[in-house]
């Protein structure tokens, strides 16, 4: 299929390779600061116009938390299936869901497109259900990423936290900032570290007086993320032929695997 990439930074270039390896063609790349991008505008309306004129069947958006909402608002009404990997817009999900339904658009979003992380969510859900039975345990989430990452905590860490909240009733609230008092039992602490070139590490800790159990997902490279996003777009384009418009997540993709 013909694909447009909005955002042609580190992930954009990996997406291009992953898409080409799967037999797709990148016909447009939009990025104001990438020398090799075909469209240099920062205007979402101009980008949407160029994408429509290019005749693509799918769009993948990996830009910046400050650009993503403008891009989604302009790209959804084109009616071209849109995969969004940019993180940092969790609070706007209800608004974007309403826009997708109203404009009859198809949007697949995930804070993490890797197969391993999506399996990790399921392992954490099961572990949280087990530990929920035992009040002597306390839970926390820790994540580490490279020092170029713009948002913290990572969208993946927030998704892991919401998996724990859904499966362990003693935790009802996520705290991401520093504490100036001891945490309350119902608070789930999510801590972040930014250093060097770490592609992404997420650890869930179940701690009690006698022992600690840690579950860790450690990404080795970001290629798995790019491949997952391309496969996500392939799924979304076929879903657009059979499902009602709206917002989709990797859970929908896995349900069909
Ligand atoms: N969902 C996932 O699986 C996943 C995986 C990796 C990264 N990410 C997220 O993807 C985003 C991009 O990551 P990256 O490592 O490629 O960053 P990057 O900084 O290497 O690239 C982002 C590019 O977007 C461009 N950009 C900014 N505003 C734009 C706009 N309005 N229109 C077009 N291009 C614009 C920038 O010029 C830059 O080249 C980040 O939010 C990151 O957290 C998500």
Coordinates of C-alpha atoms and ligand atoms in Angstrom, one line a residue:
X1 CA 0.0 0.0 0.0
X2 CA 1.0 3.6 -0.4
X3 CA 1.8 5.2 3.0
X4 CA 2.4 8.8 4.2
X5 CA 4.7 9.4 7.3
X6 CA 3.9 12.5 9.3
X7 CA 7.1 13.0 11.4
X8 CA 10.3 11.8 9.8
X9 CA 12.6 11.7 12.8
X10 CA 14.2 8.6 14.4
X11 CA 10.9 6.6 14.4
X12 CA 9.9 8.0 11.0
X13 CA 13.0 6.6 9.4
X14 CA 12.6 3.2 11.1
X15 CA 8.9 3.1 10.0
X16 CA 10.0 3.7 6.4
X17 CA 12.4 0.8 6.5
X18 CA 9.9 -1.5 8.2
X19 CA 7.2 -0.5 5.7
X20 CA 9.4 -1.1 2.7
X21 CA 10.5 -4.5 4.0
X22 CA 6.8 -5.5 4.1
X23 CA 6.3 -4.4 0.5
X24 CA 4.7 -1.0 1.1
X25 CA 5.7 2.3 -0.6
X26 CA 6.4 5.5 1.3
X27 CA 5.1 8.3 -1.0
X28 CA 5.1 11.3 1.3
X29 CA 7.1 12.3 4.4
X30 CA 6.2 15.4 6.3
X31 CA 8.6 17.0 8.8
X32 CA 9.7 20.6 9.1
X33 CA 13.2 19.7 10.4
X34 CA 14.1 16.6 8.4
X35 CA 16.3 17.5 5.4
X36 CA 15.1 14.4 3.5
X37 CA 11.3 15.0 4.1
X38 CA 9.2 15.7 1.0
X39 CA 6.9 18.2 2.9
X40 CA 8.5 20.7 5.2
X41 CA 5.4 22.5 6.6
X42 CA 4.3 22.6 10.2
X43 CA 0.7 23.5 9.3
X44 CA -1.6 20.6 10.0
X45 CA -4.0 21.8 7.3
X46 CA -1.2 22.0 4.7
X47 CA 0.1 18.5 5.7
X48 CA -3.4 17.1 5.5
X49 CA -3.9 18.7 2.0
X50 CA -0.6 17.2 0.7
X51 CA -1.4 13.8 2.2
X52 CA -4.9 13.7 0.5
X53 CA -3.3 14.8 -2.8
X54 CA -0.7 12.0 -2.6
X55 CA -3.3 9.3 -2.9
X56 CA -2.1 7.2 0.1
X57 CA -4.1 4.4 1.7
X58 CA -2.7 4.9 5.2
X59 CA -0.9 7.5 7.4
X60 CA 1.5 6.9 10.3
X61 CA 2.1 9.9 12.7
X62 CA 5.1 9.9 15.0
X63 CA 5.9 13.6 15.8
X64 CA 6.0 15.4 19.1
X65 CA 3.5 15.7 22.0
X66 CA 3.0 19.4 21.2
X67 CA 2.1 18.7 17.5
X68 CA 0.1 15.5 17.7
X69 CA -3.3 16.9 18.5
X70 CA -3.2 19.5 15.7
X71 CA -2.2 16.7 13.3
X72 CA -4.9 14.3 14.4
X73 CA -7.6 17.0 14.1
X74 CA -6.5 17.8 10.5
X75 CA -5.8 14.2 9.4
X76 CA -8.9 12.4 10.7
X77 CA -11.3 14.2 8.5
X78 CA -9.4 13.1 5.4
X79 CA -10.9 9.6 6.0
X80 CA -7.6 7.9 5.4
X81 CA -6.8 5.3 8.2
X82 CA -4.4 6.9 10.7
X83 CA -2.0 5.2 13.1
X84 CA -0.6 7.5 15.9
X85 CA 2.4 6.6 17.9
X86 CA 3.2 10.0 19.4
X87 CA 2.6 9.9 23.1
X88 CA 1.6 12.5 25.7
X89 CA -2.1 13.1 24.7
X90 CA -3.9 10.7 27.0
X91 CA -6.1 13.4 28.5
X92 CA -7.6 14.2 25.0
X93 CA -8.6 10.6 24.1
X94 CA -12.3 11.2 24.8
X95 CA -12.3 14.4 22.5
X96 CA -10.5 12.5 19.7
X97 CA -12.8 9.5 20.1
X98 CA -15.8 11.8 19.5
X99 CA -14.0 13.5 16.5
X100 CA -13.3 10.1 15.0
X101 CA -16.9 9.0 15.3
X102 CA -18.2 12.3 14.0
X103 CA -15.8 12.6 11.0
X104 CA -16.2 8.8 10.3
X105 CA -12.4 8.4 10.6
X106 CA -10.3 5.4 11.7
X107 CA -7.5 5.9 14.2
X108 CA -5.3 3.3 15.8
X109 CA -3.2 4.6 18.7
X110 CA -0.9 2.9 21.1
X111 CA 1.8 4.2 23.5
X112 CA 3.8 1.2 22.5
X113 CA 3.4 -0.9 19.3
X114 CA 5.8 -3.7 20.2
X115 CA 4.4 -7.2 20.4
X116 CA 6.5 -7.9 23.6
X117 CA 5.1 -4.9 25.5
X118 CA 1.5 -5.8 24.5
X119 CA 2.1 -9.3 25.9
X120 CA 3.8 -7.8 29.0
X121 CA 0.5 -5.8 29.7
X122 CA -1.3 -9.2 29.9
X123 CA 1.4 -10.7 32.2
X124 CA 1.2 -7.6 34.5
X125 CA -2.7 -7.9 34.5
X126 CA -2.4 -11.5 35.6
X127 CA 0.3 -10.8 38.3
X128 CA -1.7 -7.8 39.6
X129 CA -4.8 -10.1 40.0
X130 CA -2.7 -12.6 42.0
X131 CA -1.0 -10.0 44.3
X132 CA -4.4 -8.3 44.8
X133 CA -5.3 -11.2 47.2
X134 CA -2.4 -10.4 49.5
X135 CA -2.4 -7.1 51.3
X136 CA 1.2 -7.5 52.5
X137 CA 2.4 -6.6 49.0
X138 CA 2.8 -3.1 47.6
X139 CA 3.2 -2.2 43.9
X140 CA 5.1 0.4 42.0
X141 CA 6.2 1.1 38.3
X142 CA 9.6 2.2 37.2
X143 CA 10.6 3.3 33.7
X144 CA 13.9 4.4 32.0
X145 CA 14.3 6.0 28.6
X146 CA 17.0 7.8 26.5
X147 CA 17.7 11.5 27.3
X148 CA 16.0 12.8 24.1
X149 CA 12.5 11.7 25.2
X150 CA 10.1 14.7 25.5
X151 CA 7.5 13.4 27.9
X152 CA 7.6 11.6 31.2
X153 CA 6.4 9.3 32.5
X154 CA 6.3 7.2 29.3
X155 CA 2.9 6.5 27.8
X156 CA 3.8 2.8 28.3
X157 CA 4.3 3.3 32.0
X158 CA 0.9 5.0 32.3
X159 CA -0.7 2.1 30.4
X160 CA 1.0 -0.4 32.8
X161 CA -0.3 1.7 35.7
X162 CA -3.8 1.6 34.4
X163 CA -3.5 -2.2 34.0
X164 CA -2.6 -2.5 37.7
X165 CA -5.4 -0.2 38.8
X166 CA -7.9 -2.3 36.8
X167 CA -6.7 -5.5 38.4
X168 CA -5.6 -4.7 41.9
X169 CA -8.4 -2.9 43.8
X170 CA -6.2 -1.6 46.6
X171 CA -4.5 0.8 44.1
X172 CA -6.9 3.6 43.0
X173 CA -4.6 6.5 42.1
X174 CA -1.4 7.0 40.1
X175 CA 1.2 9.4 41.4
X176 CA 3.9 10.4 39.0
X177 CA 5.6 13.3 40.7
X178 CA 8.0 13.3 43.8
X179 CA 6.4 12.7 47.2
X180 CA 6.8 15.3 50.1
X181 CA 5.1 12.7 52.4
X182 CA 4.9 8.9 52.7
X183 CA 2.7 7.5 49.9
X184 CA -0.8 6.2 50.9
X185 CA -1.6 2.6 50.3
X186 CA -4.0 3.4 47.5
X187 CA -1.4 5.4 45.6
X188 CA 0.6 3.7 42.8
X189 CA 4.0 5.4 42.4
X190 CA 5.2 5.6 38.8
X191 CA 8.9 6.7 38.7
X192 CA 10.9 7.8 35.6
X193 CA 14.6 8.0 34.8
X194 CA 16.1 9.7 31.7
X195 CA 19.6 8.7 30.7
X196 CA 21.8 8.1 27.7
X197 CA 20.4 5.9 24.9
X198 CA 18.1 3.5 26.7
X199 CA 15.4 2.4 24.1
X200 CA 12.9 1.8 26.9
X201 CA 12.8 -0.3 30.1
X202 CA 9.6 -0.9 32.2
X203 CA 9.6 -2.7 35.6
X204 CA 6.7 -3.5 37.8
X205 CA 7.6 -4.2 41.5
X206 CA 5.6 -6.2 43.9
X207 CA 7.3 -5.7 47.3
X208 CA 6.7 -7.1 50.8
X209 CA 8.8 -7.3 54.0
X210 CA 10.3 -10.7 53.2
X211 CA 10.7 -10.4 49.4
X212 CA 10.5 -8.5 46.1
X213 CA 9.1 -9.7 42.8
X214 CA 10.1 -7.7 39.7
X215 CA 8.7 -8.1 36.2
X216 CA 10.8 -6.2 33.5
X217 CA 10.3 -5.6 29.8
X218 CA 13.6 -4.3 28.3
X219 CA 13.4 -3.1 24.7
X220 CA 16.7 -3.9 22.8
X221 CA 16.0 -1.6 19.9
X222 CA 13.1 0.4 18.5
X223 CA 12.7 -1.7 15.3
X224 CA 10.0 -3.8 17.0
X225 CA 8.0 -0.6 17.6
X226 CA 8.2 0.4 13.9
X227 CA 7.2 -3.0 12.7
X228 CA 4.3 -3.1 15.1
X229 CA 3.0 0.3 13.9
X230 CA 3.2 -0.9 10.2
X231 CA 1.4 -4.1 11.0
X232 CA -1.1 -2.0 13.0
X233 CA -1.8 0.1 9.9
X234 CA -2.3 -3.0 7.7
X235 CA -4.9 -4.2 10.3
X236 CA -6.6 -0.7 10.4
X237 CA -6.9 -0.5 6.6
X238 CA -8.6 -3.8 6.5
X239 CA -10.8 -2.9 9.6
X240 CA -11.9 0.3 7.8
X241 CA -13.7 -2.0 5.3
X242 CA -15.7 -3.9 7.9
X243 CA -15.9 -2.0 11.2
X244 CA -17.7 1.2 12.3
X245 CA -15.4 4.2 12.4
X246 CA -13.7 5.3 15.7
X247 CA -10.7 4.9 17.9
X248 CA -8.9 1.5 18.1
X249 CA -6.1 0.2 20.3
X250 CA -3.7 -2.8 20.1
X251 CA -6.2 -4.8 22.1
X252 CA -8.4 -4.7 19.0
X253 CA -5.5 -5.8 16.8
X254 CA -4.6 -8.7 19.1
X255 CA -8.3 -9.8 19.3
X256 CA -8.1 -10.5 15.5
X257 CA -4.7 -12.3 15.6
Ligands
LIG1 N1 4.0 4.3 20.3 C1 5.2 3.8 20.2 O1 5.4 2.6 20.0 C2 6.4 4.8 20.2 C3 7.7 4.3 20.0 C4 8.7 5.3 19.9 C5 8.5 6.6 20.1 N2 7.2 7.0 20.3 C6 6.9 8.4 20.4 O2 6.9 8.9 19.0 C7 7.2 10.3 19.0 C8 8.4 10.6 18.1 O3 9.5 9.8 18.5 P1 10.9 9.9 17.7 O4 11.9 9.2 18.5 O5 10.8 9.7 16.2 O6 11.2 11.5 17.9 P2 12.2 12.4 16.9 O7 12.4 13.7 17.7 O8 13.4 11.7 16.5 O9 11.2 12.7 15.7 C9 10.1 13.5 15.8 C10 10.0 14.3 14.5 O10 8.7 14.9 14.4 C11 8.9 16.1 13.8 N3 7.8 17.0 14.0 C12 7.5 17.8 15.1 N4 6.4 18.5 14.9 C13 5.9 18.1 13.6 C14 4.7 18.5 12.9 N5 3.8 19.3 13.4 N6 4.6 17.9 11.7 C15 5.5 17.0 11.2 N7 6.6 16.6 11.9 C16 6.8 17.2 13.1 C17 10.2 16.7 14.3 O11 10.8 17.7 13.5 C18 11.1 15.4 14.4 O12 11.9 15.2 13.3 C19 7.5 10.7 20.5 O13 6.3 11.2 21.1 C20 7.8 9.3 21.1 O14 7.5 9.3 22.5 C21 6.2 6.1 20.3

